[in-house]
Amino acid sequence: MMTEARKEVILVYPEMGFSGALVRHLPLSSLYAAVDAIKAGYEVKLLDARLCPRSWRRALAAMITDKTLLVGVTVLTGAPIRSALAISRWVKTHYPNVAVVWGGPHATFNGPETLSEPSVDYVVSGFGARPLERLCRKLSGDQGAPEFEDIPGLVYRLGAQVRAVPPEPEFEVRDFRDIPYHLVEPDLPKYGQLGTPERIFPMYSVMGCPYRCAFCSSPAQYRDIAKKNLFIPPEQVAAHIEHVQTRFGATYIYFIDDDSFVRLDHVERIIDEIERRGLKVRLGFRGARVNEIMKMSDSYLDKLAAAGTNILHIGAESGSQRILDLVHKDCTVDDIIECNVKLARHPGITAAYNWVVGLPGETVGDLDRTRSLILRLLEDNPKAIMFIPNKYRPLPGTELYSDAVAHGYTPPVRLEDWAEVEAESHFAAPWYTREQTAMIHMMQLTSYFVDRKLWKVETGNSPMFRLLRLAAAVYGPVARYRFRSGWSGFPLEYMLFRAAGALLRH
């Protein structure tokens, strides 16, 4: 039987980086992680530090009781580590008998190294619901609990040694009716993006990804899973949408799949089922590849738009064919241009392009080709949006990681240093030349303004967004001149940009 004295679990979602000031979606990873523990009889509480960046200590202290078994923290590589460390150290200082557990992407790829931090007791690598439930049973003294070495994905200390149990080689799918949305229900109005009134619910329509992008962690995470995709039946996806719309007032569904369009017919069947049920929601897709859009007909895109789709996030990544081949994007620069022209014929769907810069072996010429492609895409499709070019981050387990090491990269030794390995941070890889660094910084800053995105997307009218629109009006012409000309000299405004980012985070 479960020990009655210790059956409370607190899950904490840490603060994010700069983008976290503009986009704040539900902490779905924490909700999924809670499912099995709740079904096993544990009381789970959730603290989202993004909602209380200045008062999380007070909020966490109010949650912890003498029945609290553990505090679990979801950790992404980059800025969230700084927040996760502060939370973990505070818990261990004030409540030394409460176990601290890290999970999430950073823990998955850096489990043993993470336990060099004294405030972290356990790490869960891979999907978290089943390992967390089993760990809770073990720590609470449940008579039938598995031993540590029998908990998949668990990284733990045994004396002076660190032991790592391999994760289960399968996707972790849970019934949507078991997702504990009630944990975030009181705070639903605080979630969303860009200050809009949309009630956004992220969800999955497919698990996994069959592609092998060399910079991406997904191929490494799914390496031991035989079948790289698990498609959620369209009827279940539509039922999930109906559930969050009816129960929680969802107005927008954001599919956070690694890639939603591996099978075009799967998405089409979901749309058909949404229509059959008479659901009126808007849709956004985080994962779309150029090689997939090449297969979409105009009638298919019309159907997406009619169903409420207003944005496709597309991994263009680079304007250099050499770089596209290096990272296995399975497309050409001409394919990107052709897809963009096709999407321009469907103005109801915004084409939003992702980019990665600073890869090992990338040259200033490659960067300039990316800059030129961005300008071409905007010329052909003025409604398109260009996301900030993300700096390549060498992540253990990814294909390009060995190339990064060969080019002089040394991974951080301390967890604090991982906090600087951020796509939008001042992180500079050892292979950057001074010219590359200046070019990357120029492209990152001016990409916020080159496409006039603040006038293309719906935003709120808070003081922050009024200030951003003012900045866009004043600095926009300078930014567009810099980007079009490729001039990266005297980037004084880059330091102001970094300072503004720090203010937005706080």
Steps between C-alpha positions, in 0.01 A plus 500: 500500500606859442644686799233754588751748643679567168265498204517853363694587185579850375591552136669826406536654157792749506536841342596508133729723294418808296229332292323403823406864544297490178367144489370314804327175412363249748774289668385189316812298582433542872135406455594183313760411763233521772253256342621167640581637848148640531347171390713325764345716772756776545389859539678710239538876517640715220699822522578691181784737584434692178182631662674615818865575419541724805292304747558132420677446835196617692268297275712185531529534876122519524473170308755296693370312805627218719336263249702626201698215352684670217528808282538424129639762262467495120826627353588614148856580395582870517351774714252271684796333673571818693146502635500124565822526700363783714184298572688178578754666730228690684303177559806314627598787728161536664358147464795258494277195542305574182648327194577712195452335161592643160336394175457643153727542196817607682468219752442251219832572331708598804369275776820381673662845470195660658556300820825689554265766639451421874148644508374246243429153641364318194470550127237356267622450144247469219123501545407563860155380606581136573848559652366775727216282628739213573747731671221639717405149605861416583563818701169476688573143610228328299541130569470404134726776368778410254865544592685799361675283242161387369363849433544578127682825430605560861844643574594467866792486741621178655768598747764690305377363170233630261280235341286556191212269402418511126160653417230279356528492118144608433287812483303598806140562396235583756123530467411868470233455767777423749697820432456702823397830345336587832849576632523803271132587472511796745785655298369439148454874427872552565608268219519582131728685261568858400239628742204384290174384658519157331472208741772281354530129574809316376454135411638211297360341187803277446796396713856478372677598179647285220743764376867541592574872522863507612458784752178371657469297820197302381693239296717436807201477733318253275808302395405187694132512406447267206202676345577871478138619488190421698192658346221585742167394346321802347187422703703529822663824392161653416353369826790663686430830326130472584589426863721808550259721310191387693664471842756782491392735222787428260492723191833404344672162464875507452639166383845464655595187309861466389346472155126496433505430125694177467172363364288766337192279517530477879461877539221501242307236695540707818356802321213291366422380852515855639254608232274200563476596866430864416795631701591864439863550595809644341800277433875545490767245414850517647654235276495516119781418258562639155505152345150444642359832382627411153247215505207719611257598227324834491176324589670343803619842619153643438363229727757581772404868484126429501547290814647800683873451441669839514869411530753235396840502666743389229858389551677675212820526710742641239536666162819305431456172315820372657355556848162351405680186386717496812198498732292258285205727419412292190429809291666761284503876527279507190255269679474752785429778252241291317320406823491861608344607170241224543416616853473860382195388301331417832507825700296349782803291597809683620826336399732541801859398434757368747873545445817370659836678477848451639539136402850352498651559159252774407660799330411867469401416143253240628355755741466752219314246288256450790455877524432517125249215515309670781469813287386292202233323706365832626495640147304201370274471805467830687278335762775256604669523839869442568582377847829605655786287364587272790861443583597137462541338842723189516282247680641161606360214296434704186680421177678836480629479856818317399558759227465775759756330724734455203469876439615575855178494698535403865171420674424687822626338818263674740124511471518878535699514177232303313266791573700707249462243221187675380375549145456874559783552751843656462638147458779491239643173373881476471480483119327838469717763338454862597322558169267204557417615852411848378293357214308264728426771753382736226272234350356405838416855599370624168290188438253634757431792266591402144160337435291756695366208704351716775251626241435154354416304813234567757645641820364639821496864604696472824775756574759245385343460156442873463870547572594229249288663230662836576845341473398341170383834365818681604766236438326301225636708207855469636456125553369447149788701354751293696343172396459588132853636471660240725669778698600372843742774605464705819219286649438721802131411495585131558603580857174690547317196362665275759414743778139518381485122496614488863229751593230299319603184685443676828 
